[in-house]
C-alpha cells in the first residue's frame, strides 16, 4: 500500500499554489442548488479521471511531478484499481456509459497483469509497487486494487474481472497467510517467487526484522469478502472474518494500528489513509455479520480522524497522536475517504455523530481543486493531493491522482447521503 510521506514544509510554494486554486465562497445550501452542484462535480471529476489520469492503455498515470512536468508510476495496479472503483460508482449513479467504457479499459489493463508460465507465481498478478520499494509484488497492492474489479464484474457480467482477482487471492491465501496470527506476509519477489518472510522491502535498512515488520493484517479492499460473494465458498468468508477479528484484537486504544507501516510508532505519526482501509473492512464485516465489535472498532478509528480534520476540512498527510501535524503535504484523498466512512458509520448507527465532518469534507472538496483554466492541462480540474518529499537530492512536489479518485467516490456517496 502507498507509503509516500511528505517530509518538507514549503510555505512559499504552498502560498503560490493556493493562488492557483479555486477558493469559492461557501456553497449555496439551497438543496436543489447543492444537488445540481454535486452532479456537476461528479461529471467533472469522472471526466478528469477518464481523460487525464488514465493513459491510452487504461493504466493510471499515478503521480504528477509538478517540478518535472511528468507523470511517474507509483504502485500502478493499486492506483488503476482505485480509478476503476470511482468510475463504476459514477456510472451507477449517472448512467453515463463513458465512465463504464474507461473502467473496462482500465480493468482489461489490470487483468493483463496476470502471471502465466511461471510455476511459482502462476495465478498471481504482477502488481509491483515500484519506486523505493522496488520490484516486489505487495499483498495490499493487489487486495485494495480489486474492489473496483468486482464492481466491474457485477455491472458487466464479465467473470474475468472477478476471476483474476480471485485467482490472485487464492495464491496469496496458500502462500502468504499466517492463520495463528491473523496476518499475511507483505511482499513477494518477482525475480524468485519467494515470499519475504524475514525481510521486507518497506524496511531496507533494518537488519533485525520481526513479524510485524514483514506481515500485516492486510484487510484492505476486503478481498476475501468479495471472493466469497463471487464463489459462495465459505472458506473465504471465514478468512475475511478471521482478519476482521485480528484487526479488533490488534487495534490500539487510539483506534489505529501503530505497529504496522506506513504508520510510524517511533515518532507517533500515522498515515492519512492506511487506518481507514482497515476501518472500511470492519464496517464491511459489520454489514455482513452485525457484530458490534467491528462497528465500534471502526468508530474508534474514525473518531481519531475526526480530531485530525481541521476546521476548514483539511487533513494533512502527516499527523501525530498528540494532535500535531505537518503542513507540507495535503491529503485531499484522506478528506474524501474519511468522509466516505463517516457517512457509512452514521448510516449504520442511525446517528449524526460525524455529520459536521461530512459537511466539512464536502465543502473542502468543492473548493480545493486546480482551476479549470490552469495553464498545465495535467493539473486542470484535479482535486488537491500534494505530497512533498526528497529523492536523489531533489525536492519532489507531486500532485497525486488519489485526491480526484477518492473525491469522486465521496461525491457519489454524498449525493445519495443527501438526496436519496
mmCIF file of C-alpha atoms in Angstrom:
data_model
loop_
_atom_site.group_PDB
_atom_site.id
_atom_site.type_symbol
_atom_site.label_atom_id
_atom_site.label_comp_id
_atom_site.label_asym_id
_atom_site.label_seq_id
_atom_site.Cartn_x
_atom_site.Cartn_y
_atom_site.Cartn_z
ATOM 1 C CA UNK A 1 0.000 0.000 0.000
ATOM 2 C CA UNK A 2 1.032 3.526 -0.681
ATOM 3 C CA UNK A 3 3.725 4.692 1.781
ATOM 4 C CA UNK A 4 4.822 8.066 0.426
ATOM 5 C CA UNK A 5 5.275 10.594 3.227
ATOM 6 C CA UNK A 6 5.616 14.358 2.775
ATOM 7 C CA UNK A 7 8.564 15.496 4.850
ATOM 8 C CA UNK A 8 9.217 19.121 3.955
ATOM 9 C CA UNK A 9 7.487 22.404 4.624
ATOM 10 C CA UNK A 10 7.500 24.844 1.744
ATOM 11 C CA UNK A 11 5.359 27.764 2.801
ATOM 12 C CA UNK A 12 6.158 29.861 -0.233
ATOM 13 C CA UNK A 13 5.231 27.025 -2.557
ATOM 14 C CA UNK A 14 2.002 26.316 -0.731
ATOM 15 C CA UNK A 15 1.106 30.014 -0.857
ATOM 16 C CA UNK A 16 1.736 30.255 -4.585
ATOM 17 C CA UNK A 17 -0.137 27.002 -5.133
ATOM 18 C CA UNK A 18 -3.099 28.330 -3.191
ATOM 19 C CA UNK A 19 -3.324 31.294 -5.530
ATOM 20 C CA UNK A 20 -3.703 28.882 -8.447
ATOM 21 C CA UNK A 21 -6.632 27.048 -6.881
ATOM 22 C CA UNK A 22 -10.327 27.668 -6.904
ATOM 23 C CA UNK A 23 -11.361 29.018 -3.498
ATOM 24 C CA UNK A 24 -15.001 29.883 -3.920
ATOM 25 C CA UNK A 25 -17.475 31.195 -1.378
ATOM 26 C CA UNK A 26 -19.349 28.778 0.858
ATOM 27 C CA UNK A 27 -21.574 26.529 -1.234
ATOM 28 C CA UNK A 28 -25.187 27.579 -1.638
ATOM 29 C CA UNK A 29 -27.132 25.466 0.842
ATOM 30 C CA UNK A 30 -30.321 25.513 -1.210
ATOM 31 C CA UNK A 31 -30.948 21.756 -1.658
ATOM 32 C CA UNK A 32 -31.692 21.972 -5.381
ATOM 33 C CA UNK A 33 -28.588 24.057 -5.975
ATOM 34 C CA UNK A 34 -26.391 21.695 -3.935
ATOM 35 C CA UNK A 35 -27.866 18.704 -5.758
ATOM 36 C CA UNK A 36 -27.041 20.246 -9.127
ATOM 37 C CA UNK A 37 -23.568 21.243 -7.957
ATOM 38 C CA UNK A 38 -22.761 17.727 -6.767
ATOM 39 C CA UNK A 39 -23.905 16.184 -10.054
ATOM 40 C CA UNK A 40 -21.753 18.647 -11.983
ATOM 41 C CA UNK A 41 -18.752 17.973 -9.771
ATOM 42 C CA UNK A 42 -19.130 14.226 -10.258
ATOM 43 C CA UNK A 43 -19.157 14.681 -14.036
ATOM 44 C CA UNK A 44 -16.110 16.944 -13.937
ATOM 45 C CA UNK A 45 -14.036 14.594 -11.776
ATOM 46 C CA UNK A 46 -15.079 11.490 -13.698
ATOM 47 C CA UNK A 47 -14.088 13.190 -16.939
ATOM 48 C CA UNK A 48 -10.699 14.135 -15.449
ATOM 49 C CA UNK A 49 -10.199 10.520 -14.337
ATOM 50 C CA UNK A 50 -11.005 9.238 -17.836
ATOM 51 C CA UNK A 51 -9.139 11.781 -19.933
ATOM 52 C CA UNK A 52 -6.189 12.757 -17.765
ATOM 53 C CA UNK A 53 -5.473 10.156 -15.087
ATOM 54 C CA UNK A 54 -5.769 7.090 -17.339
ATOM 55 C CA UNK A 55 -3.312 6.651 -20.192
ATOM 56 C CA UNK A 56 -4.392 5.241 -23.587
ATOM 57 C CA UNK A 57 -3.762 1.666 -22.365
ATOM 58 C CA UNK A 58 -6.047 2.129 -19.363
ATOM 59 C CA UNK A 59 -3.293 2.363 -16.743
ATOM 60 C CA UNK A 60 -3.296 5.104 -14.144
ATOM 61 C CA UNK A 61 -0.563 7.657 -14.673
ATOM 62 C CA UNK A 62 -0.354 7.816 -10.853
ATOM 63 C CA UNK A 63 1.768 10.757 -9.676
ATOM 64 C CA UNK A 64 2.314 14.053 -11.492
ATOM 65 C CA UNK A 65 5.665 15.626 -10.620
ATOM 66 C CA UNK A 66 4.933 19.334 -10.818
ATOM 67 C CA UNK A 67 8.598 20.373 -10.893
ATOM 68 C CA UNK A 68 9.416 17.995 -13.769
ATOM 69 C CA UNK A 69 6.079 18.304 -15.549
ATOM 70 C CA UNK A 70 5.930 14.500 -15.835
ATOM 71 C CA UNK A 71 3.677 11.653 -14.718
ATOM 72 C CA UNK A 72 5.571 8.969 -12.810
ATOM 73 C CA UNK A 73 4.427 5.412 -11.972
ATOM 74 C CA UNK A 74 3.823 4.542 -8.334
ATOM 75 C CA UNK A 75 2.116 1.267 -7.445
ATOM 76 C CA UNK A 76 0.160 1.377 -10.734
ATOM 77 C CA UNK A 77 -2.012 -1.714 -10.162
ATOM 78 C CA UNK A 78 -3.345 -0.182 -6.967
ATOM 79 C CA UNK A 79 -3.864 3.282 -8.451
ATOM 80 C CA UNK A 80 -5.591 1.846 -11.524
ATOM 81 C CA UNK A 81 -7.851 -0.255 -9.323
ATOM 82 C CA UNK A 82 -8.820 2.889 -7.431
ATOM 83 C CA UNK A 83 -9.741 4.645 -10.700
ATOM 84 C CA UNK A 84 -11.969 1.719 -11.685
ATOM 85 C CA UNK A 85 -13.684 1.849 -8.304
ATOM 86 C CA UNK A 86 -14.503 5.545 -8.662
ATOM 87 C CA UNK A 87 -15.642 5.318 -12.270
ATOM 88 C CA UNK A 88 -18.019 2.439 -11.578
ATOM 89 C CA UNK A 89 -19.574 4.411 -8.724
ATOM 90 C CA UNK A 90 -20.027 7.374 -11.061
ATOM 91 C CA UNK A 91 -21.513 5.153 -13.767
ATOM 92 C CA UNK A 92 -24.002 3.570 -11.367
ATOM 93 C CA UNK A 93 -25.246 6.982 -10.287
ATOM 94 C CA UNK A 94 -25.288 8.814 -13.614
ATOM 95 C CA UNK A 95 -25.719 6.037 -16.175
ATOM 96 C CA UNK A 96 -23.057 7.691 -18.342
ATOM 97 C CA UNK A 97 -21.599 4.809 -20.370
ATOM 98 C CA UNK A 98 -18.380 6.751 -20.980
ATOM 99 C CA UNK A 99 -17.335 6.047 -17.411
ATOM 100 C CA UNK A 100 -18.039 2.348 -17.841
ATOM 101 C CA UNK A 101 -16.068 2.231 -21.103
ATOM 102 C CA UNK A 102 -12.999 3.731 -19.440
ATOM 103 C CA UNK A 103 -13.413 1.484 -16.396
ATOM 104 C CA UNK A 104 -13.455 -1.550 -18.710
ATOM 105 C CA UNK A 105 -10.296 -0.366 -20.455
ATOM 106 C CA UNK A 106 -8.623 0.006 -17.061
ATOM 107 C CA UNK A 107 -9.968 -3.388 -15.974
ATOM 108 C CA UNK A 108 -8.547 -5.020 -19.091
ATOM 109 C CA UNK A 109 -5.152 -3.468 -18.353
ATOM 110 C CA UNK A 110 -5.314 -4.749 -14.758
ATOM 111 C CA UNK A 111 -6.288 -8.255 -15.814
ATOM 112 C CA UNK A 112 -3.392 -8.220 -18.265
ATOM 113 C CA UNK A 113 -1.051 -8.311 -15.252
ATOM 114 C CA UNK A 114 -1.906 -11.976 -14.621
ATOM 115 C CA UNK A 115 1.264 -14.070 -14.412
ATOM 116 C CA UNK A 116 1.355 -17.132 -16.641
ATOM 117 C CA UNK A 117 4.073 -19.638 -17.430
ATOM 118 C CA UNK A 118 5.823 -19.215 -14.082
ATOM 119 C CA UNK A 119 5.120 -22.262 -11.885
ATOM 120 C CA UNK A 120 5.992 -20.440 -8.662
ATOM 121 C CA UNK A 121 3.759 -17.439 -9.340
ATOM 122 C CA UNK A 122 1.108 -18.897 -11.622
ATOM 123 C CA UNK A 123 -2.242 -17.269 -10.823
ATOM 124 C CA UNK A 124 -0.775 -14.198 -9.142
ATOM 125 C CA UNK A 125 -0.726 -10.778 -10.829
ATOM 126 C CA UNK A 126 2.411 -8.735 -11.385
ATOM 127 C CA UNK A 127 1.315 -5.917 -9.121
ATOM 128 C CA UNK A 128 4.737 -4.473 -8.379
ATOM 129 C CA UNK A 129 4.991 -1.476 -6.130
ATOM 130 C CA UNK A 130 7.926 0.272 -7.788
ATOM 131 C CA UNK A 131 9.524 3.488 -6.537
ATOM 132 C CA UNK A 132 11.567 2.962 -3.339
ATOM 133 C CA UNK A 133 10.020 -0.492 -2.700
ATOM 134 C CA UNK A 134 11.300 -1.828 -5.997
ATOM 135 C CA UNK A 135 10.352 -4.928 -7.962
ATOM 136 C CA UNK A 136 8.224 -6.633 -5.319
ATOM 137 C CA UNK A 137 4.589 -7.699 -5.500
ATOM 138 C CA UNK A 138 2.819 -6.284 -2.455
ATOM 139 C CA UNK A 139 -0.214 -8.021 -0.948
ATOM 140 C CA UNK A 140 -2.248 -4.871 -0.365
ATOM 141 C CA UNK A 141 -1.432 -3.528 -3.824
ATOM 142 C CA UNK A 142 -3.483 -6.440 -5.099
ATOM 143 C CA UNK A 143 -6.113 -6.681 -2.377
ATOM 144 C CA UNK A 144 -7.046 -2.994 -2.331
ATOM 145 C CA UNK A 145 -6.749 -2.776 -6.104
ATOM 146 C CA UNK A 146 -9.590 -5.262 -6.547
ATOM 147 C CA UNK A 147 -12.881 -3.742 -5.234
ATOM 148 C CA UNK A 148 -13.447 -1.877 -8.485
ATOM 149 C CA UNK A 149 -12.828 -5.033 -10.486
ATOM 150 C CA UNK A 150 -15.507 -6.947 -8.606
ATOM 151 C CA UNK A 151 -17.850 -3.992 -9.143
ATOM 152 C CA UNK A 152 -16.961 -4.087 -12.827
ATOM 153 C CA UNK A 153 -17.889 -7.776 -12.927
ATOM 154 C CA UNK A 154 -21.224 -7.082 -11.264
ATOM 155 C CA UNK A 155 -22.014 -4.335 -13.776
ATOM 156 C CA UNK A 156 -20.828 -6.085 -16.950
ATOM 157 C CA UNK A 157 -21.313 -9.771 -16.130
ATOM 158 C CA UNK A 158 -17.801 -10.469 -17.461
ATOM 159 C CA UNK A 159 -16.470 -13.024 -14.965
ATOM 160 C CA UNK A 160 -12.816 -12.381 -15.886
ATOM 161 C CA UNK A 161 -12.901 -9.170 -13.861
ATOM 162 C CA UNK A 162 -13.691 -11.218 -10.735
ATOM 163 C CA UNK A 163 -11.888 -14.455 -11.606
ATOM 164 C CA UNK A 164 -8.407 -12.975 -11.988
ATOM 165 C CA UNK A 165 -8.514 -11.205 -8.585
ATOM 166 C CA UNK A 166 -9.941 -14.407 -7.086
ATOM 167 C CA UNK A 167 -7.095 -16.478 -8.525
ATOM 168 C CA UNK A 168 -4.604 -13.994 -7.083
ATOM 169 C CA UNK A 169 -6.329 -14.161 -3.705
ATOM 170 C CA UNK A 170 -6.163 -17.957 -3.740
ATOM 171 C CA UNK A 171 -2.430 -17.805 -4.419
ATOM 172 C CA UNK A 172 -1.894 -15.372 -1.576
ATOM 173 C CA UNK A 173 -4.039 -17.422 0.793
ATOM 174 C CA UNK A 174 -1.989 -20.555 0.018
ATOM 175 C CA UNK A 175 1.388 -18.867 0.234
ATOM 176 C CA UNK A 176 1.170 -15.767 2.434
ATOM 177 C CA UNK A 177 -1.401 -16.398 5.186
ATOM 178 C CA UNK A 178 -0.354 -16.830 8.828
ATOM 179 C CA UNK A 179 -3.566 -18.170 10.439
ATOM 180 C CA UNK A 180 -2.262 -18.228 14.006
ATOM 181 C CA UNK A 181 -1.511 -14.507 13.862
ATOM 182 C CA UNK A 182 -4.328 -13.359 11.597
ATOM 183 C CA UNK A 183 -1.915 -11.735 9.149
ATOM 184 C CA UNK A 184 -0.463 -12.065 5.662
ATOM 185 C CA UNK A 185 3.128 -11.551 4.605
ATOM 186 C CA UNK A 186 3.521 -8.306 2.690
ATOM 187 C CA UNK A 187 5.868 -8.987 -0.194
ATOM 188 C CA UNK A 188 6.790 -11.473 -2.921
ATOM 189 C CA UNK A 189 9.911 -11.243 -5.061
ATOM 190 C CA UNK A 190 9.068 -11.110 -8.764
ATOM 191 C CA UNK A 191 12.509 -12.468 -9.636
ATOM 192 C CA UNK A 192 12.488 -15.563 -7.416
ATOM 193 C CA UNK A 193 8.853 -16.070 -6.437
ATOM 194 C CA UNK A 194 9.935 -16.080 -2.786
ATOM 195 C CA UNK A 195 7.550 -14.823 -0.130
ATOM 196 C CA UNK A 196 9.574 -12.399 2.006
ATOM 197 C CA UNK A 197 9.117 -13.871 5.490
ATOM 198 C CA UNK A 198 12.187 -12.418 7.223
ATOM 199 C CA UNK A 199 12.943 -9.187 5.355
ATOM 200 C CA UNK A 200 10.596 -6.542 3.989
ATOM 201 C CA UNK A 201 11.373 -4.014 1.237
ATOM 202 C CA UNK A 202 9.490 -1.472 3.363
ATOM 203 C CA UNK A 203 12.435 -1.568 5.815
ATOM 204 C CA UNK A 204 15.509 -1.906 3.570
ATOM 205 C CA UNK A 205 17.970 -0.724 6.221
ATOM 206 C CA UNK A 206 16.551 -2.599 9.190
ATOM 207 C CA UNK A 207 18.674 -5.634 9.999
ATOM 208 C CA UNK A 208 16.602 -7.414 12.608
ATOM 209 C CA UNK A 209 13.016 -7.576 11.397
ATOM 210 C CA UNK A 210 10.195 -9.110 13.403
ATOM 211 C CA UNK A 211 6.840 -10.438 12.231
ATOM 212 C CA UNK A 212 5.116 -7.035 12.409
ATOM 213 C CA UNK A 213 7.759 -5.700 10.009
ATOM 214 C CA UNK A 214 7.153 -8.318 7.313
ATOM 215 C CA UNK A 215 3.438 -9.041 7.745
ATOM 216 C CA UNK A 216 0.212 -7.129 8.433
ATOM 217 C CA UNK A 217 -3.498 -7.978 8.697
ATOM 218 C CA UNK A 218 -3.760 -6.734 5.088
ATOM 219 C CA UNK A 219 -7.552 -6.496 5.033
ATOM 220 C CA UNK A 220 -7.519 -3.514 2.688
ATOM 221 C CA UNK A 221 -10.096 -3.931 -0.045
ATOM 222 C CA UNK A 222 -11.917 -6.781 1.759
ATOM 223 C CA UNK A 223 -10.686 -9.100 -0.980
ATOM 224 C CA UNK A 224 -11.815 -12.334 0.672
ATOM 225 C CA UNK A 225 -15.293 -10.947 1.222
ATOM 226 C CA UNK A 226 -15.578 -10.233 -2.500
ATOM 227 C CA UNK A 227 -14.169 -13.673 -3.274
ATOM 228 C CA UNK A 228 -16.807 -15.233 -1.035
ATOM 229 C CA UNK A 229 -19.591 -13.334 -2.771
ATOM 230 C CA UNK A 230 -18.239 -14.333 -6.166
ATOM 231 C CA UNK A 231 -17.683 -18.040 -5.432
ATOM 232 C CA UNK A 232 -20.009 -18.755 -2.462
ATOM 233 C CA UNK A 233 -17.047 -20.584 -0.943
ATOM 234 C CA UNK A 234 -17.366 -20.353 2.844
ATOM 235 C CA UNK A 235 -13.569 -20.565 3.238
ATOM 236 C CA UNK A 236 -13.209 -17.020 2.042
ATOM 237 C CA UNK A 237 -15.916 -15.704 4.348
ATOM 238 C CA UNK A 238 -14.146 -17.390 7.241
ATOM 239 C CA UNK A 239 -10.766 -15.886 6.334
ATOM 240 C CA UNK A 240 -12.249 -12.424 5.930
ATOM 241 C CA UNK A 241 -13.797 -12.595 9.396
ATOM 242 C CA UNK A 242 -10.607 -14.028 10.898
ATOM 243 C CA UNK A 243 -8.791 -10.935 9.671
ATOM 244 C CA UNK A 244 -11.558 -8.664 10.983
ATOM 245 C CA UNK A 245 -11.123 -10.329 14.389
ATOM 246 C CA UNK A 246 -7.370 -9.856 14.113
ATOM 247 C CA UNK A 247 -7.867 -6.147 13.442
ATOM 248 C CA UNK A 248 -10.077 -5.740 16.500
ATOM 249 C CA UNK A 249 -7.523 -7.550 18.660
ATOM 250 C CA UNK A 250 -4.561 -5.546 17.324
ATOM 251 C CA UNK A 251 -6.200 -2.112 17.343
ATOM 252 C CA UNK A 252 -4.660 0.394 19.738
ATOM 253 C CA UNK A 253 -6.638 2.482 22.207
ATOM 254 C CA UNK A 254 -6.446 5.418 19.808
ATOM 255 C CA UNK A 255 -8.224 3.402 17.104
ATOM 256 C CA UNK A 256 -5.109 2.909 14.968
ATOM 257 C CA UNK A 257 -2.686 0.129 14.146
ATOM 258 C CA UNK A 258 0.546 1.909 15.007
ATOM 259 C CA UNK A 259 2.672 -1.265 14.948
ATOM 260 C CA UNK A 260 2.365 -1.534 11.167
ATOM 261 C CA UNK A 261 3.897 0.511 8.382
ATOM 262 C CA UNK A 262 3.136 3.100 6.990
ATOM 263 C CA UNK A 263 2.251 4.260 10.499
ATOM 264 C CA UNK A 264 5.416 5.114 12.403
ATOM 265 C CA UNK A 265 5.333 4.137 16.043
ATOM 266 C CA UNK A 266 8.827 5.583 16.578
ATOM 267 C CA UNK A 267 7.691 9.185 16.087
ATOM 268 C CA UNK A 268 3.959 8.565 16.813
ATOM 269 C CA UNK A 269 2.890 9.642 13.320
ATOM 270 C CA UNK A 270 0.109 7.944 11.390
ATOM 271 C CA UNK A 271 -0.676 7.650 7.707
ATOM 272 C CA UNK A 272 -3.669 9.608 6.366
ATOM 273 C CA UNK A 273 -5.408 6.611 4.760
ATOM 274 C CA UNK A 274 -3.887 3.324 5.970
ATOM 275 C CA UNK A 275 -6.026 3.003 9.104
ATOM 276 C CA UNK A 276 -9.126 3.994 7.164
ATOM 277 C CA UNK A 277 -8.797 0.934 4.930
ATOM 278 C CA UNK A 278 -8.846 -1.276 7.984
ATOM 279 C CA UNK A 279 -11.859 0.618 9.334
ATOM 280 C CA UNK A 280 -13.594 0.200 5.970
ATOM 281 C CA UNK A 281 -13.100 -3.565 6.111
ATOM 282 C CA UNK A 282 -14.505 -3.632 9.647
ATOM 283 C CA UNK A 283 -17.620 -1.773 8.524
ATOM 284 C CA UNK A 284 -17.923 -4.361 5.746
ATOM 285 C CA UNK A 285 -17.586 -7.063 8.399
ATOM 286 C CA UNK A 286 -20.331 -5.454 10.456
ATOM 287 C CA UNK A 287 -22.652 -5.294 7.450
ATOM 288 C CA UNK A 288 -22.028 -8.996 6.870
ATOM 289 C CA UNK A 289 -22.460 -10.198 10.462
ATOM 290 C CA UNK A 290 -23.950 -7.341 12.538
ATOM 291 C CA UNK A 291 -21.121 -7.969 15.013
ATOM 292 C CA UNK A 292 -20.968 -4.719 17.005
ATOM 293 C CA UNK A 293 -17.286 -5.266 17.861
ATOM 294 C CA UNK A 294 -16.443 -4.463 14.256
ATOM 295 C CA UNK A 295 -18.553 -1.326 14.158
ATOM 296 C CA UNK A 296 -17.148 0.000 17.423
ATOM 297 C CA UNK A 297 -13.569 -0.673 16.350
ATOM 298 C CA UNK A 298 -14.188 1.262 13.127
ATOM 299 C CA UNK A 299 -15.797 4.111 15.097
ATOM 300 C CA UNK A 300 -12.636 4.441 17.229
ATOM 301 C CA UNK A 301 -10.595 4.908 14.059
ATOM 302 C CA UNK A 302 -12.998 7.460 12.643
ATOM 303 C CA UNK A 303 -13.043 9.474 15.856
ATOM 304 C CA UNK A 304 -9.265 9.836 15.632
ATOM 305 C CA UNK A 305 -9.599 11.105 12.061
ATOM 306 C CA UNK A 306 -12.363 13.412 13.259
ATOM 307 C CA UNK A 307 -9.763 15.025 15.522
ATOM 308 C CA UNK A 308 -7.226 15.176 12.684
ATOM 309 C CA UNK A 309 -9.583 17.101 10.398
ATOM 310 C CA UNK A 310 -9.069 20.850 10.646
ATOM 311 C CA UNK A 311 -11.945 23.305 10.961
ATOM 312 C CA UNK A 312 -11.645 24.158 7.264
ATOM 313 C CA UNK A 313 -11.901 20.437 6.391
ATOM 314 C CA UNK A 314 -8.221 19.842 5.635
ATOM 315 C CA UNK A 315 -6.491 16.618 6.616
ATOM 316 C CA UNK A 316 -2.730 16.811 6.305
ATOM 317 C CA UNK A 317 -0.568 13.964 5.129
ATOM 318 C CA UNK A 318 1.406 13.524 8.340
ATOM 319 C CA UNK A 319 -0.402 13.629 11.681
ATOM 320 C CA UNK A 320 0.734 12.738 15.188
ATOM 321 C CA UNK A 321 -1.035 11.066 18.086
ATOM 322 C CA UNK A 322 -0.652 14.192 20.227
ATOM 323 C CA UNK A 323 -2.604 16.284 17.717
ATOM 324 C CA UNK A 324 0.327 17.829 15.883
ATOM 325 C CA UNK A 325 0.512 17.801 12.091
ATOM 326 C CA UNK A 326 2.844 18.928 9.324
ATOM 327 C CA UNK A 327 1.557 21.396 6.759
ATOM 328 C CA UNK A 328 3.988 20.469 3.991
ATOM 329 C CA UNK A 329 1.662 17.994 2.318
ATOM 330 C CA UNK A 330 -2.130 17.962 1.949
ATOM 331 C CA UNK A 331 -4.099 14.707 1.649
ATOM 332 C CA UNK A 332 -7.294 15.504 -0.215
ATOM 333 C CA UNK A 333 -7.765 11.760 -0.581
ATOM 334 C CA UNK A 334 -7.970 11.428 3.215
ATOM 335 C CA UNK A 335 -10.536 14.250 3.409
ATOM 336 C CA UNK A 336 -12.680 12.273 0.966
ATOM 337 C CA UNK A 337 -12.017 8.755 2.273
ATOM 338 C CA UNK A 338 -12.725 9.703 5.885
ATOM 339 C CA UNK A 339 -15.915 11.370 4.641
ATOM 340 C CA UNK A 340 -16.997 8.193 2.866
ATOM 341 C CA UNK A 341 -16.610 6.185 6.073
ATOM 342 C CA UNK A 342 -18.185 8.863 8.268
ATOM 343 C CA UNK A 343 -21.272 8.624 6.057
ATOM 344 C CA UNK A 344 -21.312 4.838 6.240
ATOM 345 C CA UNK A 345 -20.947 4.605 10.004
ATOM 346 C CA UNK A 346 -23.587 7.278 10.614
ATOM 347 C CA UNK A 347 -25.939 5.287 8.402
ATOM 348 C CA UNK A 348 -25.187 2.006 10.162
ATOM 349 C CA UNK A 349 -25.552 3.643 13.592
ATOM 350 C CA UNK A 350 -28.583 5.699 12.595
ATOM 351 C CA UNK A 351 -26.798 8.730 14.080
ATOM 352 C CA UNK A 352 -25.379 12.119 13.125
ATOM 353 C CA UNK A 353 -22.149 11.756 15.073
ATOM 354 C CA UNK A 354 -19.966 12.700 12.121
ATOM 355 C CA UNK A 355 -22.386 14.959 10.243
ATOM 356 C CA UNK A 356 -20.314 18.111 10.724
ATOM 357 C CA UNK A 357 -17.187 16.374 9.460
ATOM 358 C CA UNK A 358 -19.032 15.050 6.419
ATOM 359 C CA UNK A 359 -20.110 18.578 5.537
ATOM 360 C CA UNK A 360 -16.572 19.879 6.075
ATOM 361 C CA UNK A 361 -15.294 17.239 3.673
ATOM 362 C CA UNK A 362 -17.861 18.247 1.069
ATOM 363 C CA UNK A 363 -17.021 21.940 1.386
ATOM 364 C CA UNK A 364 -13.290 21.202 1.184
ATOM 365 C CA UNK A 365 -13.605 19.038 -1.926
ATOM 366 C CA UNK A 366 -15.877 21.605 -3.566
ATOM 367 C CA UNK A 367 -13.313 24.368 -3.140
ATOM 368 C CA UNK A 368 -9.875 22.781 -3.370
ATOM 369 C CA UNK A 369 -9.041 21.877 -6.929
ATOM 370 C CA UNK A 370 -6.842 23.284 -9.662
ATOM 371 C CA UNK A 371 -8.692 25.867 -11.686
ATOM 372 C CA UNK A 372 -10.256 24.802 -14.968
ATOM 373 C CA UNK A 373 -8.142 27.323 -16.882
ATOM 374 C CA UNK A 374 -4.879 26.283 -15.223
ATOM 375 C CA UNK A 375 -2.057 26.526 -17.792
ATOM 376 C CA UNK A 376 -0.926 22.956 -17.062
ATOM 377 C CA UNK A 377 -3.581 20.659 -18.501
ATOM 378 C CA UNK A 378 -2.273 17.770 -16.392
ATOM 379 C CA UNK A 379 -3.467 19.604 -13.292
ATOM 380 C CA UNK A 380 -6.547 21.324 -14.638
ATOM 381 C CA UNK A 381 -9.591 20.344 -12.544
ATOM 382 C CA UNK A 382 -7.844 17.796 -10.307
ATOM 383 C CA UNK A 383 -8.614 17.745 -6.570
ATOM 384 C CA UNK A 384 -5.631 18.702 -4.440
ATOM 385 C CA UNK A 385 -3.466 15.895 -3.076
ATOM 386 C CA UNK A 386 0.025 17.314 -2.742
ATOM 387 C CA UNK A 387 2.952 15.278 -1.424
ATOM 388 C CA UNK A 388 6.401 16.806 -0.944
ATOM 389 C CA UNK A 389 9.484 14.721 -0.336
ATOM 390 C CA UNK A 390 13.169 14.443 -1.187
ATOM 391 C CA UNK A 391 14.545 11.939 -3.679
ATOM 392 C CA UNK A 392 18.060 11.698 -5.112
ATOM 393 C CA UNK A 393 18.907 15.094 -3.708
ATOM 394 C CA UNK A 394 15.923 16.768 -5.355
ATOM 395 C CA UNK A 395 12.679 18.086 -3.983
ATOM 396 C CA UNK A 396 9.740 16.178 -5.476
ATOM 397 C CA UNK A 397 6.480 18.108 -5.472
ATOM 398 C CA UNK A 398 3.780 15.713 -6.546
ATOM 399 C CA UNK A 399 0.092 16.068 -7.321
ATOM 400 C CA UNK A 400 -1.377 12.626 -6.825
ATOM 401 C CA UNK A 401 -4.304 11.123 -8.721
ATOM 402 C CA UNK A 402 -5.751 9.992 -5.388
ATOM 403 C CA UNK A 403 -7.327 13.322 -4.474
ATOM 404 C CA UNK A 404 -9.535 13.203 -7.553
ATOM 405 C CA UNK A 405 -10.319 9.481 -7.317
ATOM 406 C CA UNK A 406 -11.422 9.494 -3.685
ATOM 407 C CA UNK A 407 -13.263 12.784 -4.120
ATOM 408 C CA UNK A 408 -15.229 11.179 -6.959
ATOM 409 C CA UNK A 409 -16.245 8.299 -4.697
ATOM 410 C CA UNK A 410 -17.105 10.710 -1.904
ATOM 411 C CA UNK A 411 -19.333 12.869 -4.101
ATOM 412 C CA UNK A 412 -21.305 9.871 -5.363
ATOM 413 C CA UNK A 413 -21.897 8.730 -1.785
ATOM 414 C CA UNK A 414 -22.632 12.280 -0.643
ATOM 415 C CA UNK A 415 -25.263 12.667 -3.356
ATOM 416 C CA UNK A 416 -27.021 9.574 -2.044
ATOM 417 C CA UNK A 417 -26.497 10.652 1.571
ATOM 418 C CA UNK A 418 -28.195 13.997 0.936
ATOM 419 C CA UNK A 419 -30.718 13.317 -1.761
ATOM 420 C CA UNK A 420 -31.766 9.643 -1.857
#
